[in-house]
Coordinates of C-alpha atoms in Angstrom, one line a residue:
M1 CA -15.0 5.2 33.9
P2 CA -15.8 7.9 36.6
K3 CA -12.8 9.5 38.2
V4 CA -12.0 8.1 41.6
A5 CA -10.7 10.7 44.1
T6 CA -8.2 9.8 46.8
K7 CA -8.2 11.4 50.2
N8 CA -5.2 12.9 52.0
A9 CA -4.4 12.2 55.6
Q10 CA -6.4 15.1 57.0
Q11 CA -9.5 14.1 55.1
I12 CA -9.2 10.5 56.2
E13 CA -9.1 11.7 59.8
L14 CA -12.3 13.7 59.2
I15 CA -14.0 10.6 57.9
R16 CA -12.6 8.7 60.9
A17 CA -14.2 11.2 63.3
A18 CA -17.6 10.5 61.7
G19 CA -16.8 6.8 61.8
R20 CA -16.0 6.9 65.5
I21 CA -19.5 8.2 66.3
L22 CA -21.0 5.5 64.1
A23 CA -18.9 2.7 65.6
D24 CA -19.7 3.9 69.2
C25 CA -23.4 3.8 68.2
H26 CA -23.2 0.2 67.0
R27 CA -21.3 -0.8 70.1
V28 CA -24.3 0.4 72.2
L29 CA -26.8 -1.2 69.9
R30 CA -25.0 -4.5 70.3
K31 CA -26.2 -4.6 73.9
A32 CA -29.5 -2.8 73.4
I33 CA -31.1 -4.9 70.6
A34 CA -33.2 -7.7 72.2
P35 CA -36.7 -9.1 72.0
G36 CA -39.3 -6.5 72.8
I37 CA -37.6 -3.4 71.3
S38 CA -38.9 -1.9 68.0
T39 CA -36.9 -0.7 65.1
Q40 CA -38.6 2.7 65.5
Q41 CA -37.2 2.9 69.0
I42 CA -33.8 2.0 67.6
D43 CA -34.1 4.7 64.9
E44 CA -35.0 7.4 67.4
F45 CA -32.1 6.3 69.7
V46 CA -29.6 6.4 66.8
E47 CA -30.6 9.9 65.7
R48 CA -30.3 11.2 69.3
F49 CA -27.0 9.5 69.8
I50 CA -25.5 11.0 66.6
T51 CA -26.8 14.5 67.2
E52 CA -25.6 14.6 70.8
R53 CA -22.1 13.9 69.5
G54 CA -22.1 16.7 66.9
G55 CA -23.0 14.6 63.9
T56 CA -25.9 14.3 61.5
A57 CA -27.8 11.2 60.5
A58 CA -27.1 11.6 56.8
Q59 CA -29.6 9.1 55.5
K60 CA -32.5 11.1 56.9
G61 CA -33.8 13.1 53.9
Y62 CA -31.4 11.5 51.4
R63 CA -33.5 11.2 48.2
G64 CA -36.5 11.5 50.4
F65 CA -35.7 8.7 52.8
P66 CA -37.6 9.5 56.0
F67 CA -35.5 7.9 58.7
A68 CA -32.1 8.1 60.4
T69 CA -31.5 4.4 59.8
C70 CA -32.3 1.6 57.4
A71 CA -33.8 -1.2 59.6
S72 CA -34.1 -4.5 57.8
V73 CA -35.8 -7.4 59.6
N74 CA -35.7 -11.1 58.5
D75 CA -36.5 -11.3 54.7
V76 CA -36.1 -7.5 54.3
V77 CA -32.5 -7.5 53.3
C78 CA -31.8 -3.8 52.8
H79 CA -33.3 -0.3 53.1
G80 CA -36.1 -1.3 55.4
F81 CA -38.2 1.3 57.2
P82 CA -38.2 1.3 61.0
T83 CA -41.6 0.3 62.4
R84 CA -43.4 0.0 65.8
E85 CA -43.4 -3.8 65.5
L86 CA -41.5 -5.4 68.3
L87 CA -38.5 -7.6 67.6
R88 CA -38.9 -11.3 68.6
S89 CA -36.4 -13.9 69.6
G90 CA -35.1 -15.6 66.5
D91 CA -35.3 -12.4 64.3
I92 CA -32.3 -11.1 62.5
V93 CA -32.1 -7.3 62.0
T94 CA -29.7 -5.1 60.1
I95 CA -29.2 -1.5 61.2
D96 CA -27.5 0.6 58.5
I97 CA -26.3 4.1 59.5
V98 CA -24.5 6.9 57.8
V99 CA -23.0 9.7 59.9
E100 CA -21.9 13.1 58.6
K101 CA -19.6 15.3 60.7
D102 CA -18.0 18.5 59.5
G103 CA -18.9 17.7 55.9
W104 CA -17.5 14.2 55.8
M105 CA -19.3 10.8 56.0
A106 CA -18.8 7.3 57.2
D107 CA -21.1 4.3 56.5
S108 CA -21.6 1.1 58.4
G109 CA -24.4 -1.4 58.4
W110 CA -24.4 -4.2 60.9
T111 CA -26.6 -7.3 61.4
Y112 CA -27.8 -8.4 64.9
L113 CA -29.2 -11.6 66.1
V114 CA -32.2 -11.2 68.3
G115 CA -32.5 -13.6 71.2
Q116 CA -32.0 -17.2 70.2
P117 CA -31.5 -17.6 66.4
S118 CA -32.0 -20.8 64.4
P119 CA -28.8 -22.6 63.4
E120 CA -29.4 -21.6 59.8
V121 CA -29.8 -17.9 60.6
E122 CA -26.7 -18.1 62.8
R123 CA -24.8 -19.6 59.9
L124 CA -25.9 -16.8 57.5
Y125 CA -24.8 -14.3 60.1
K126 CA -21.3 -15.9 60.4
V127 CA -20.8 -16.4 56.7
T128 CA -21.7 -12.8 55.9
K129 CA -19.4 -11.4 58.5
L130 CA -16.6 -13.7 57.3
A131 CA -17.1 -12.3 53.8
L132 CA -16.6 -8.8 55.0
E133 CA -13.4 -9.8 56.7
R134 CA -12.1 -11.5 53.6
G135 CA -13.1 -8.5 51.4
I136 CA -11.3 -6.2 53.7
A137 CA -8.1 -8.3 53.7
A138 CA -8.1 -7.9 49.9
A139 CA -8.2 -4.0 50.0
V140 CA -4.6 -3.3 49.6
P141 CA -2.7 -1.1 47.1
G142 CA -2.0 -2.9 43.8
N143 CA -5.0 -5.2 44.1
R144 CA -8.1 -4.5 42.1
I145 CA -11.8 -4.1 43.0
G146 CA -12.3 -7.6 41.5
D147 CA -10.1 -9.1 44.2
I148 CA -12.4 -7.7 46.9
S149 CA -15.4 -8.9 45.0
Y150 CA -14.1 -12.4 44.4
A151 CA -13.1 -12.8 48.1
I152 CA -16.8 -12.0 49.0
Q153 CA -18.2 -14.2 46.3
R154 CA -16.1 -17.2 47.1
T155 CA -17.3 -17.0 50.8
A156 CA -20.9 -17.1 49.7
D157 CA -20.4 -19.8 47.1
E158 CA -18.5 -22.1 49.6
A159 CA -21.5 -21.8 52.0
G160 CA -24.2 -22.2 49.4
I161 CA -25.9 -18.9 50.2
G162 CA -27.1 -16.2 47.9
I163 CA -25.4 -12.9 47.0
V164 CA -27.7 -9.9 46.5
K165 CA -26.0 -8.8 43.4
P166 CA -27.7 -5.4 42.8
L167 CA -26.3 -4.1 46.1
V168 CA -22.7 -2.9 46.1
G169 CA -20.1 -1.2 48.2
H170 CA -19.0 2.3 47.1
G171 CA -16.6 5.2 47.5
I172 CA -17.5 7.7 50.2
G173 CA -16.3 11.1 51.5
Q174 CA -18.1 14.3 51.2
M175 CA -20.9 12.5 49.4
M176 CA -22.6 9.3 50.6
H177 CA -22.0 7.4 47.3
E178 CA -18.9 8.2 45.2
P179 CA -17.0 6.1 42.6
P180 CA -16.0 3.3 42.6
D181 CA -18.7 0.7 43.0
V182 CA -17.5 -2.4 44.9
P183 CA -19.6 -5.4 43.8
N184 CA -20.0 -8.5 46.0
Y185 CA -19.1 -10.8 43.1
G186 CA -16.4 -10.7 40.4
R187 CA -13.2 -12.1 39.0
P188 CA -9.8 -11.6 40.7
G189 CA -7.4 -9.3 38.9
T190 CA -10.1 -7.3 37.2
G191 CA -11.5 -3.8 37.7
L192 CA -10.0 -0.6 39.0
K193 CA -6.6 -0.8 40.7
L194 CA -6.7 0.1 44.4
R195 CA -4.5 3.1 45.3
K196 CA -3.4 4.6 48.6
G197 CA -5.9 7.2 49.8
M198 CA -9.0 5.6 48.3
V199 CA -11.9 5.4 50.8
I200 CA -14.5 2.8 50.2
T201 CA -17.2 0.8 51.8
I202 CA -17.2 -3.0 51.6
E203 CA -20.6 -4.5 52.3
P204 CA -21.6 -8.0 51.5
V205 CA -25.4 -8.6 51.5
F206 CA -26.4 -12.2 51.5
T207 CA -29.6 -14.3 51.7
L208 CA -30.0 -17.7 53.2
G209 CA -31.6 -18.8 49.9
D210 CA -29.0 -19.6 47.3
T211 CA -30.3 -17.3 44.5
G212 CA -29.9 -14.0 46.3
A213 CA -32.8 -12.7 44.2
V214 CA -34.7 -9.7 45.6
L215 CA -37.8 -7.6 45.0
W216 CA -38.4 -3.9 45.6
E217 CA -41.5 -2.9 47.4
S218 CA -43.8 -0.1 46.3
D219 CA -42.3 2.4 48.7
G220 CA -39.3 2.5 46.4
W221 CA -36.8 1.6 49.2
T222 CA -37.6 -1.7 50.9
I223 CA -35.8 -4.7 49.4
R224 CA -37.0 -8.2 50.3
S225 CA -35.6 -11.6 49.3
A226 CA -37.6 -13.1 46.5
D227 CA -37.8 -16.5 48.2
G228 CA -38.7 -15.2 51.7
T229 CA -35.4 -16.3 53.3
P230 CA -33.7 -13.9 55.7
G231 CA -30.8 -11.6 54.7
A232 CA -27.7 -10.2 56.4
Q233 CA -25.3 -7.4 55.8
F234 CA -22.0 -6.3 57.3
E235 CA -20.3 -3.1 56.2
H236 CA -17.2 -1.1 57.1
T237 CA -15.8 2.1 55.7
L238 CA -12.1 1.9 55.2
A239 CA -9.1 3.7 53.7
V240 CA -6.6 1.9 51.5
T241 CA -3.1 2.5 52.9
D242 CA 0.4 1.2 52.4
K243 CA 0.1 -0.6 55.7
G244 CA -3.1 -2.3 54.8
P245 CA -6.8 -1.5 55.1
D246 CA -7.5 1.1 57.8
L247 CA -11.0 0.6 59.2
L248 CA -12.6 4.0 59.8
T249 CA -15.7 2.4 61.4
E250 CA -13.9 -0.1 63.6
Q251 CA -16.0 -1.0 66.6
S252 CA -13.3 -2.5 68.8
Y253 CA -10.7 0.3 68.8
K254 CA -10.9 0.8 72.6

């Protein structure tokens, strides 16, 4: 099993500084995303926003990825490329962002409803967000990775929606992806024990279809649901502390 490093208080504050930029960006996007805007416009805005605040859009150039954001619309559930196509009322879009500042990174993907969603799309949105909240609540010292995973899985199973099992949360710090993996399904009481100072992302990715099966497109990045149903993702970066999970990408800290 790969060694999992813990972070000290100073390092966690450096991650939080990146996370504040990221959270502020999502707060602005919450008001800006509407019918008639393109994901390319969103991408350009996000890169400007991060740069003006002393950060770097860490996804741009990562393993050749050409954009500052992953912008995933409707049945594209993850790693979508921004495009010039305009968003329409009823769409669902996930904007996934990684910010680096002073050598430390924070990661947060967030799903947005565009205009007036269908009841089923709104249900997917709410269930996925609830899964994130339940996963976070399980991220306490002495619990195990499987406790987080099971909290997420149980939420999807109760709602009859699909878990995109190949996609997982992960450790983060000076690298975008560090050990450990944090799957979105599992058994309670199994896996690595959580310790104070671990910094991880929790990121349920669900589809409205109950299989959660996905297909990779030829660009090597874009992931679509195999059944054509829409997907949603919610993700926070957090530190495990004795006082409970400390959200480093919290959007409502003000």
